[in-house]
Amino acid sequence: MAPEYEILTPDTVPSYIDGKSDLDGIVDTETLEVTEVGDGNLNLVFVCKDGNGAGICLKQSLPYVRLVGEGWPLTPERVIAEARGLKAAADHVPDLVPAYYGVDHDQYVLAMEYLMGWDMWRIQLNEGNAHPGVGAQLGRYVAALAFYTSFFSIDQGEIKERLAEAINPELCKITEDLVFTEPYIDVENNSYVDELIPEIEGMRADARLRAEVGMLKYRFMTAGEALIHGDLHTGSVMVRQGENGGECKVIDPEFCYYGPVGFDLGALFGNYLAARARAAVLNRPAEYQQWLAAMGPETWDAFEAEMRRLWPERLDKTWTDSFLDAWLAQVAKDTIGYGGCKANRRIIGLAKVTDIQELPHDEHVKAATMVLRTASTWIRDRNTLGTVAEANEVFNSVRAEVLG
Ligand code: SR1
Ligand code: MG
């Protein structure tokens, strides 16, 4: 069925921009070069550069899942959710997101800064390139959203309105199914090599693991703590080398909604795990592997430090310093558990990650086994592992088991 709104093409983008007064003056449409670069699972992405070197990026949502096709319809309203998530971050951590230029509710197009010269972090990690400091910047990003979009800094009446406005049920349903449900049952969306069957059957037969996954799904569905990104994997982060180390910009918050803060941190942890497993089987230099190994704790420490820095500004002093300690302990447990769920889904279910998929067969089996074993321990033992630093160590013993 044809969409009820006009789908952009590289040829129609210049006249589209000309017709939008809020995009005036950003680029010269007479000299614009437009390329469609959307390689994600859902949308069209047009990067545009003019003869003077100025740029703009337009993202248009299709009325279906691009990865699957028209057989999987999906609300184009997701681009409105993305605009909400981008704007919230642009208000509080403008250095960590592309500039926001506006959103078109009729044609479902989001306009933002074109990140020229930036690369997707997953691709850089796959190639073994380090961007020091990015882990800490992401911890600061999560903390800023956690503090500035929550009851910690917004009046209770207003926040309830925001929470209602930000519901994102179709996108949340994708996460509920693909992250929490499908990896643990037999469904068509799943696929994996035969060598992983014993590992996956073991997980599915583990009652404690299944109960913890259920708890994590329940919290995902009920804990509206803050406006979270909702899909903060390493493909949602752009990086470049700056004068003082790595720099990053977070993109793609179309899954954003009011959810548990640990879900975003967990998404990062699960993806760091995939990067570590890849680096281990490819025998990357020890220095690179150590940098990767430190990433989880680096992100957590920066998140915690930023929360503690902002805490004196909170609106309601009913929440004492001891409350903050307890809340952080809960977020740590969520981070560990969600990290496990986000890693397992990328091995078993729909929408896998190149870190593991694009390895040669034997290395793929070893890396995937390491991810599944570490991730499942994180989920099962998240309440007793205590700190994210301890959880991070689990990978070392699993690596020794698998690689010898
Ligand atoms: C059907 S969409 C599959 C995945 O792509 C997105 O990046 C999310 O991670 C989603 O689960
Ligand atoms: Mg995405």
Tab-separated table of C-alpha atoms and ligand atoms in Angstrom:
chain	number	residue	atom	x	y	z
A	1	MET	CA	0.000	0.000	0.000
A	2	ALA	CA	1.388	3.446	-0.961
A	3	PRO	CA	2.168	5.750	1.985
A	4	GLU	CA	-0.246	8.654	2.537
A	5	TYR	CA	2.587	11.179	2.515
A	6	GLU	CA	5.292	11.916	-0.015
A	7	ILE	CA	8.449	9.894	0.427
A	8	LEU	CA	11.569	11.963	-0.254
A	9	THR	CA	14.232	10.995	-2.781
A	10	PRO	CA	17.651	12.603	-3.314
A	11	ASP	CA	16.096	14.490	-6.261
A	12	THR	CA	13.186	15.945	-4.291
A	13	VAL	CA	15.161	16.950	-1.156
A	14	PRO	CA	16.326	20.410	-2.456
A	15	SER	CA	12.774	21.549	-3.283
A	16	TYR	CA	11.551	20.095	0.025
A	17	ILE	CA	14.111	22.263	1.880
A	18	ASP	CA	13.144	25.323	-0.219
A	19	GLY	CA	9.542	24.872	0.896
A	20	LYS	CA	10.362	24.926	4.623
A	21	SER	CA	10.889	28.417	6.030
A	22	ASP	CA	12.412	27.055	9.263
A	23	LEU	CA	15.233	25.521	7.172
A	24	ASP	CA	16.043	28.820	5.400
A	25	GLY	CA	19.699	29.744	5.189
A	26	ILE	CA	21.182	26.465	6.403
A	27	VAL	CA	22.307	25.259	2.974
A	28	ASP	CA	22.361	26.558	-0.600
A	29	THR	CA	19.898	24.252	-2.351
A	30	GLU	CA	21.143	25.318	-5.793
A	31	THR	CA	24.426	23.500	-5.212
A	32	LEU	CA	23.192	20.729	-2.939
A	33	GLU	CA	24.508	17.179	-3.229
A	34	VAL	CA	22.140	14.708	-1.598
A	35	THR	CA	22.867	11.097	-0.712
A	36	GLU	CA	20.575	8.604	0.983
A	37	VAL	CA	22.719	6.818	3.567
A	38	GLY	CA	20.166	5.103	5.813
A	39	ASP	CA	21.747	1.803	6.747
A	40	GLY	CA	19.789	1.309	9.942
A	41	ASN	CA	16.793	-0.911	10.399
A	42	LEU	CA	13.977	1.606	10.085
A	43	ASN	CA	14.305	4.879	8.167
A	44	LEU	CA	15.516	6.956	5.228
A	45	VAL	CA	18.431	9.274	5.988
A	46	PHE	CA	19.514	11.989	3.532
A	47	VAL	CA	22.824	13.750	4.026
A	48	CYS	CA	23.121	16.983	2.068
A	49	LYS	CA	26.174	19.124	1.420
A	50	ASP	CA	26.245	22.352	-0.585
A	51	GLY	CA	28.975	23.961	-2.702
A	52	ASN	CA	30.144	26.051	0.287
A	53	GLY	CA	30.607	22.999	2.482
A	54	ALA	CA	27.484	23.613	4.590
A	55	GLY	CA	25.277	20.645	5.353
A	56	ILE	CA	22.014	19.345	6.727
A	57	CYS	CA	20.697	15.874	7.507
A	58	LEU	CA	17.058	14.901	6.930
A	59	LYS	CA	15.611	11.738	8.397
A	60	GLN	CA	12.240	10.522	7.159
A	61	SER	CA	10.348	7.674	8.740
A	62	LEU	CA	8.684	5.175	6.448
A	63	PRO	CA	5.319	3.707	7.416
A	64	TYR	CA	6.985	0.314	7.818
A	65	VAL	CA	10.185	-1.313	9.120
A	66	ARG	CA	12.819	-0.825	6.422
A	67	LEU	CA	14.729	-3.943	7.471
A	68	VAL	CA	11.709	-6.172	6.825
A	69	GLY	CA	9.614	-4.201	4.304
A	70	GLU	CA	5.960	-3.252	3.962
A	71	GLY	CA	4.906	-6.524	5.605
A	72	TRP	CA	5.823	-4.968	8.981
A	73	PRO	CA	3.880	-1.667	9.236
A	74	LEU	CA	5.189	0.795	11.821
A	75	THR	CA	3.984	4.233	12.826
A	76	PRO	CA	5.845	7.082	11.093
A	77	GLU	CA	5.128	9.099	14.280
A	78	ARG	CA	8.398	7.645	15.540
A	79	VAL	CA	10.201	10.599	14.006
A	80	ILE	CA	8.212	12.886	16.326
A	81	ALA	CA	9.478	10.819	19.258
A	82	GLU	CA	12.986	11.159	17.882
A	83	ALA	CA	12.604	14.934	17.637
A	84	ARG	CA	11.476	14.991	21.277
A	85	GLY	CA	14.499	12.972	22.394
A	86	LEU	CA	16.929	15.023	20.324
A	87	LYS	CA	15.511	18.325	21.548
A	88	ALA	CA	15.650	17.259	25.205
A	89	ALA	CA	19.316	16.341	24.844
A	90	ALA	CA	20.078	19.459	22.773
A	91	ASP	CA	18.663	21.578	25.627
A	92	HIS	CA	20.908	20.023	28.276
A	93	VAL	CA	23.969	18.457	26.603
A	94	PRO	CA	24.215	20.311	23.259
A	95	ASP	CA	27.830	19.200	22.826
A	96	LEU	CA	26.736	15.558	22.755
A	97	VAL	CA	24.031	15.623	20.026
A	98	PRO	CA	23.607	17.070	16.525
A	99	ALA	CA	21.956	20.507	16.401
A	100	TYR	CA	18.165	20.220	16.097
A	101	TYR	CA	16.550	22.176	13.215
A	102	GLY	CA	12.910	21.073	13.482
A	103	VAL	CA	10.428	18.347	12.613
A	104	ASP	CA	7.711	18.137	9.951
A	105	HIS	CA	4.560	16.476	11.325
A	106	ASP	CA	3.001	16.055	7.865
A	107	GLN	CA	5.813	14.348	6.010
A	108	TYR	CA	7.520	12.883	9.074
A	109	VAL	CA	10.891	14.490	8.401
A	110	LEU	CA	13.370	15.464	11.107
A	111	ALA	CA	15.990	18.083	10.191
A	112	MET	CA	19.275	18.209	12.044
A	113	GLU	CA	22.969	18.958	11.752
A	114	TYR	CA	24.868	16.829	9.235
A	115	LEU	CA	27.754	15.332	11.185
A	116	MET	CA	30.341	15.672	8.443
A	117	GLY	CA	33.576	13.939	9.294
A	118	TRP	CA	32.040	11.870	12.072
A	119	ASP	CA	31.845	8.044	11.890
A	120	MET	CA	29.558	5.497	13.436
A	121	TRP	CA	31.196	4.239	16.622
A	122	ARG	CA	30.373	0.573	15.946
A	123	ILE	CA	32.306	0.714	12.666
A	124	GLN	CA	35.285	2.338	14.363
A	125	LEU	CA	35.213	-0.260	17.145
A	126	ASN	CA	34.978	-3.046	14.580
A	127	GLU	CA	38.124	-1.716	12.950
A	128	GLY	CA	39.959	-1.580	16.281
A	129	ASN	CA	40.097	2.216	16.573
A	130	ALA	CA	40.053	3.800	20.032
A	131	HIS	CA	38.360	7.108	20.857
A	132	PRO	CA	39.466	7.811	24.437
A	133	GLY	CA	36.937	9.550	26.649
A	134	VAL	CA	33.794	8.655	24.684
A	135	GLY	CA	32.609	6.218	27.371
A	136	ALA	CA	32.644	9.010	29.964
A	137	GLN	CA	30.824	11.444	27.668
A	138	LEU	CA	28.044	8.881	27.239
A	139	GLY	CA	27.747	8.525	31.014
A	140	ARG	CA	27.277	12.293	31.197
A	141	TYR	CA	24.651	12.151	28.425
A	142	VAL	CA	22.598	9.529	30.309
A	143	ALA	CA	22.885	11.464	33.577
A	144	ALA	CA	21.743	14.726	31.951
A	145	LEU	CA	18.594	13.059	30.585
A	146	ALA	CA	18.043	11.264	33.892
A	147	PHE	CA	18.200	14.479	35.880
A	148	TYR	CA	16.729	17.125	33.593
A	149	THR	CA	13.770	15.171	32.193
A	150	SER	CA	12.661	13.611	35.497
A	151	PHE	CA	10.911	14.433	38.761
A	152	PHE	CA	14.365	15.368	40.040
A	153	SER	CA	14.137	18.699	38.204
A	154	ILE	CA	10.593	19.081	36.816
A	155	ASP	CA	7.406	19.895	38.689
A	156	GLN	CA	5.199	16.844	39.187
A	157	GLY	CA	2.188	18.247	37.310
A	158	GLU	CA	4.214	19.162	34.245
A	159	ILE	CA	6.123	15.944	34.161
A	160	LYS	CA	2.969	13.869	34.114
A	161	GLU	CA	1.919	15.744	30.995
A	162	ARG	CA	5.311	15.172	29.426
A	163	LEU	CA	5.190	11.520	30.338
A	164	ALA	CA	1.803	11.122	28.678
A	165	GLU	CA	2.922	13.017	25.571
A	166	ALA	CA	6.050	10.877	25.225
A	167	ILE	CA	4.386	7.465	25.170
A	168	ASN	CA	5.823	5.464	22.302
A	169	PRO	CA	3.894	2.197	22.411
A	170	GLU	CA	4.743	0.748	18.994
A	171	LEU	CA	8.472	1.269	19.371
A	172	CYS	CA	8.399	0.021	22.965
A	173	LYS	CA	6.566	-3.102	21.755
A	174	ILE	CA	9.452	-3.827	19.373
A	175	THR	CA	11.859	-3.674	22.299
A	176	GLU	CA	9.580	-5.714	24.553
A	177	ASP	CA	9.408	-8.456	21.923
A	178	LEU	CA	12.917	-8.401	20.462
A	179	VAL	CA	14.898	-7.752	23.640
A	180	PHE	CA	12.959	-9.528	26.350
A	181	THR	CA	10.653	-12.145	24.851
A	182	GLU	CA	11.843	-13.610	21.574
A	183	PRO	CA	15.434	-14.584	22.436
A	184	TYR	CA	14.089	-16.944	25.106
A	185	ILE	CA	11.511	-18.757	22.952
A	186	ASP	CA	11.476	-20.350	19.534
A	187	VAL	CA	10.233	-17.800	16.943
A	188	GLU	CA	10.878	-17.142	13.267
A	189	ASN	CA	12.728	-13.881	13.875
A	190	ASN	CA	15.547	-15.779	15.619
A	191	SER	CA	18.550	-17.215	13.801
A	192	TYR	CA	21.916	-18.567	14.927
A	193	VAL	CA	24.530	-21.105	13.924
A	194	ASP	CA	24.087	-24.701	15.142
A	195	GLU	CA	27.098	-24.521	17.450
A	196	LEU	CA	25.201	-22.030	19.647
A	197	ILE	CA	22.180	-24.290	20.159
A	198	PRO	CA	23.389	-25.910	23.427
A	199	GLU	CA	24.202	-22.491	24.919
A	200	ILE	CA	20.823	-21.049	23.923
A	201	GLU	CA	18.860	-24.115	25.047
A	202	GLY	CA	20.645	-23.898	28.398
A	203	MET	CA	19.559	-20.283	28.775
A	204	ARG	CA	15.969	-21.094	27.910
A	205	ALA	CA	15.890	-23.892	30.491
A	206	ASP	CA	17.299	-21.677	33.247
A	207	ALA	CA	14.332	-20.683	35.434
A	208	ARG	CA	16.252	-18.052	37.383
A	209	LEU	CA	17.491	-16.379	34.250
A	210	ARG	CA	13.982	-16.365	32.783
A	211	ALA	CA	12.531	-14.869	35.977
A	212	GLU	CA	15.100	-12.049	35.944
A	213	VAL	CA	14.396	-11.336	32.246
A	214	GLY	CA	10.722	-11.119	33.212
A	215	MET	CA	11.509	-8.646	35.997
A	216	LEU	CA	13.603	-6.532	33.648
A	217	LYS	CA	10.842	-6.500	31.038
A	218	TYR	CA	8.329	-5.532	33.729
A	219	ARG	CA	10.514	-2.614	34.831
A	220	PHE	CA	10.964	-1.576	31.196
A	221	MET	CA	7.171	-1.446	30.889
A	222	THR	CA	6.386	0.251	34.200
A	223	ALA	CA	9.325	2.331	35.499
A	224	GLY	CA	8.865	5.780	33.934
A	225	GLU	CA	11.917	7.363	35.549
A	226	ALA	CA	13.108	9.731	32.813
A	227	LEU	CA	12.942	10.386	29.064
A	228	ILE	CA	15.477	7.766	28.031
A	229	HIS	CA	17.042	7.315	24.579
A	230	GLY	CA	15.662	3.788	24.304
A	231	ASP	CA	18.151	2.365	21.761
A	232	LEU	CA	21.578	3.543	22.884
A	233	HIS	CA	23.803	1.007	21.130
A	234	THR	CA	27.157	1.830	19.534
A	235	GLY	CA	25.420	2.361	16.177
A	236	SER	CA	23.539	5.261	17.798
A	237	VAL	CA	26.793	7.062	18.578
A	238	MET	CA	28.936	9.028	16.119
A	239	VAL	CA	32.586	9.650	16.960
A	240	ARG	CA	35.622	11.555	15.797
A	241	GLN	CA	39.091	12.303	17.094
A	242	GLY	CA	39.223	15.720	18.752
A	243	GLU	CA	42.090	17.780	20.107
A	244	ASN	CA	41.672	16.296	23.593
A	245	GLY	CA	40.764	12.707	22.702
A	246	GLY	CA	37.614	11.170	21.304
A	247	GLU	CA	34.403	13.144	20.851
A	248	CYS	CA	30.904	11.767	20.409
A	249	LYS	CA	27.377	12.707	19.379
A	250	VAL	CA	24.362	10.574	20.225
A	251	ILE	CA	21.849	10.065	17.403
A	252	ASP	CA	18.635	8.116	16.694
A	253	PRO	CA	16.516	8.503	19.861
A	254	GLU	CA	13.329	7.345	18.075
A	255	PHE	CA	12.705	4.692	20.749
A	256	CYS	CA	12.681	7.341	23.484
A	257	TYR	CA	9.965	7.233	26.135
A	258	TYR	CA	9.766	7.511	29.926
A	259	GLY	CA	11.569	4.395	31.064
A	260	PRO	CA	14.246	3.080	33.443
A	261	VAL	CA	17.535	5.005	33.299
A	262	GLY	CA	19.524	1.761	33.546
A	263	PHE	CA	18.111	0.663	30.188
A	264	ASP	CA	20.269	3.209	28.325
A	265	LEU	CA	23.365	2.372	30.363
A	266	GLY	CA	22.628	-1.325	29.831
A	267	ALA	CA	22.399	-0.818	26.057
A	268	LEU	CA	25.908	0.631	26.146
A	269	PHE	CA	27.181	-2.184	28.376
A	270	GLY	CA	25.712	-4.880	26.143
A	271	ASN	CA	27.317	-3.345	23.089
A	272	TYR	CA	30.678	-2.850	24.819
A	273	LEU	CA	30.501	-6.576	25.540
A	274	ALA	CA	30.066	-7.384	21.839
A	275	ALA	CA	33.030	-5.134	21.018
A	276	ARG	CA	35.162	-6.838	23.691
A	277	ALA	CA	34.291	-10.303	22.409
A	278	ARG	CA	35.203	-9.287	18.856
A	279	ALA	CA	38.497	-7.765	19.974
A	280	ALA	CA	39.332	-10.902	21.984
A	281	VAL	CA	38.781	-13.399	19.142
A	282	LEU	CA	40.620	-11.154	16.678
A	283	ASN	CA	43.454	-10.885	19.170
A	284	ARG	CA	43.550	-7.108	18.945
A	285	PRO	CA	46.496	-5.360	20.692
A	286	ALA	CA	46.418	-5.626	24.501
A	287	GLU	CA	46.264	-1.847	24.878
A	288	TYR	CA	43.114	-1.651	22.738
A	289	GLN	CA	41.483	-4.505	24.653
A	290	GLN	CA	42.288	-2.817	27.964
A	291	TRP	CA	40.743	0.422	26.727
A	292	LEU	CA	37.588	-1.473	25.781
A	293	ALA	CA	37.557	-3.365	29.087
A	294	ALA	CA	37.608	-0.089	31.004
A	295	MET	CA	34.710	1.378	29.001
A	296	GLY	CA	31.833	0.044	31.124
A	297	PRO	CA	33.214	1.325	34.439
A	298	GLU	CA	34.237	4.598	32.733
A	299	THR	CA	30.660	5.165	31.555
A	300	TRP	CA	29.227	4.247	34.933
A	301	ASP	CA	31.661	6.448	36.884
A	302	ALA	CA	30.898	9.455	34.679
A	303	PHE	CA	27.158	8.829	35.010
A	304	GLU	CA	27.403	8.592	38.800
A	305	ALA	CA	29.675	11.635	39.081
A	306	GLU	CA	27.290	13.758	36.992
A	307	MET	CA	24.246	12.614	38.999
A	308	ARG	CA	26.066	13.524	42.231
A	309	ARG	CA	27.123	16.895	40.769
A	310	LEU	CA	23.532	17.759	39.776
A	311	TRP	CA	21.913	16.343	42.934
A	312	PRO	CA	22.028	19.567	45.037
A	313	GLU	CA	19.785	21.196	42.360
A	314	ARG	CA	16.954	18.658	42.836
A	315	LEU	CA	13.465	20.103	43.387
A	316	ASP	CA	12.321	17.912	46.253
A	317	LYS	CA	14.580	17.419	49.257
A	318	THR	CA	12.451	14.473	50.398
A	319	TRP	CA	14.965	12.673	48.262
A	320	THR	CA	17.978	12.720	50.543
A	321	ASP	CA	21.590	11.862	49.807
A	322	SER	CA	20.880	8.345	51.081
A	323	PHE	CA	18.038	8.100	48.585
A	324	LEU	CA	20.515	8.942	45.809
A	325	ASP	CA	22.839	6.156	46.998
A	326	ALA	CA	19.964	3.660	46.948
A	327	TRP	CA	18.677	4.878	43.578
A	328	LEU	CA	22.148	4.573	42.048
A	329	ALA	CA	22.430	1.031	43.431
A	330	GLN	CA	19.120	0.152	41.727
A	331	VAL	CA	20.258	1.750	38.450
A	332	ALA	CA	23.477	-0.303	38.658
A	333	LYS	CA	21.490	-3.538	38.972
A	334	ASP	CA	19.310	-2.472	36.048
A	335	THR	CA	22.378	-1.569	34.008
A	336	ILE	CA	23.897	-5.017	34.519
A	337	GLY	CA	20.628	-6.820	33.738
A	338	TYR	CA	19.686	-4.720	30.725
A	339	GLY	CA	23.261	-5.018	29.481
A	340	GLY	CA	22.760	-8.767	29.430
A	341	CYS	CA	19.377	-8.583	27.690
A	342	LYS	CA	20.654	-6.181	25.051
A	343	ALA	CA	23.670	-8.392	24.328
A	344	ASN	CA	21.730	-11.671	24.122
A	345	ARG	CA	19.172	-10.256	21.675
A	346	ARG	CA	21.906	-9.192	19.235
A	347	ILE	CA	23.160	-12.791	19.051
A	348	ILE	CA	19.860	-14.664	18.940
A	349	GLY	CA	17.134	-12.421	17.547
A	350	LEU	CA	16.285	-10.037	14.729
A	351	ALA	CA	18.658	-7.100	14.038
A	352	LYS	CA	22.077	-8.464	14.839
A	353	VAL	CA	25.359	-6.566	15.175
A	354	THR	CA	28.233	-6.556	12.711
A	355	ASP	CA	30.762	-6.838	15.558
A	356	ILE	CA	29.835	-10.507	15.879
A	357	GLN	CA	28.012	-11.306	12.619
A	358	GLU	CA	30.839	-10.330	10.324
A	359	LEU	CA	33.473	-12.490	11.987
A	360	PRO	CA	34.735	-15.644	10.242
A	361	HIS	CA	32.754	-18.729	11.330
A	362	ASP	CA	35.011	-20.096	14.107
A	363	GLU	CA	35.630	-16.666	15.589
A	364	HIS	CA	31.920	-15.919	15.344
A	365	VAL	CA	31.060	-19.007	17.399
A	366	LYS	CA	33.632	-18.165	20.074
A	367	ALA	CA	32.687	-14.495	20.300
A	368	ALA	CA	28.950	-15.243	20.350
A	369	THR	CA	29.475	-17.863	23.070
A	370	MET	CA	31.398	-15.375	25.184
A	371	VAL	CA	28.664	-12.788	24.772
A	372	LEU	CA	25.841	-15.207	25.630
A	373	ARG	CA	27.637	-16.599	28.696
A	374	THR	CA	28.654	-13.219	30.088
A	375	ALA	CA	25.281	-11.651	29.328
A	376	SER	CA	23.331	-14.495	30.918
A	377	THR	CA	25.460	-14.321	34.077
A	378	TRP	CA	24.815	-10.585	34.232
A	379	ILE	CA	21.064	-11.113	34.013
A	380	ARG	CA	20.925	-14.014	36.458
A	381	ASP	CA	23.287	-12.535	39.054
A	382	ARG	CA	22.618	-8.826	38.651
A	383	ASN	CA	21.441	-8.463	42.246
A	384	THR	CA	24.489	-10.147	43.762
A	385	LEU	CA	27.184	-8.873	41.403
A	386	GLY	CA	26.895	-5.545	43.190
A	387	THR	CA	28.801	-3.073	41.074
A	388	VAL	CA	29.108	-2.673	37.346
A	389	ALA	CA	32.888	-3.000	37.760
A	390	GLU	CA	32.388	-6.493	39.212
A	391	ALA	CA	29.971	-7.422	36.443
A	392	ASN	CA	32.499	-6.191	33.931
A	393	GLU	CA	35.043	-8.694	35.322
A	394	VAL	CA	32.765	-11.651	34.474
A	395	PHE	CA	33.911	-11.355	30.871
A	396	ASN	CA	37.504	-12.208	31.825
A	397	SER	CA	36.635	-15.612	33.299
A	398	VAL	CA	34.271	-16.393	30.416
A	399	ARG	CA	36.969	-15.464	27.906
A	400	ALA	CA	39.423	-17.817	29.663
A	401	GLU	CA	36.793	-20.631	29.499
A	402	VAL	CA	36.115	-20.122	25.789
A	403	LEU	CA	39.552	-19.209	24.444
A	404	GLY	CA	41.572	-21.264	26.935
B	1	SR1	C1	12.615	-3.979	13.756
B	1	SR1	S1	13.673	-2.831	14.392
B	1	SR1	C2	14.982	-3.716	15.016
B	1	SR1	C3	15.889	-2.952	15.887
B	1	SR1	O1	16.428	-1.825	15.218
B	1	SR1	C4	16.590	-0.773	16.136
B	1	SR1	O2	17.865	-0.248	16.092
B	1	SR1	C5	16.239	-1.322	17.499
B	1	SR1	O3	17.355	-1.801	18.189
B	1	SR1	C6	15.298	-2.405	17.144
B	1	SR1	O4	15.153	-3.366	18.154
B	2	MG	MG	18.419	3.318	15.363
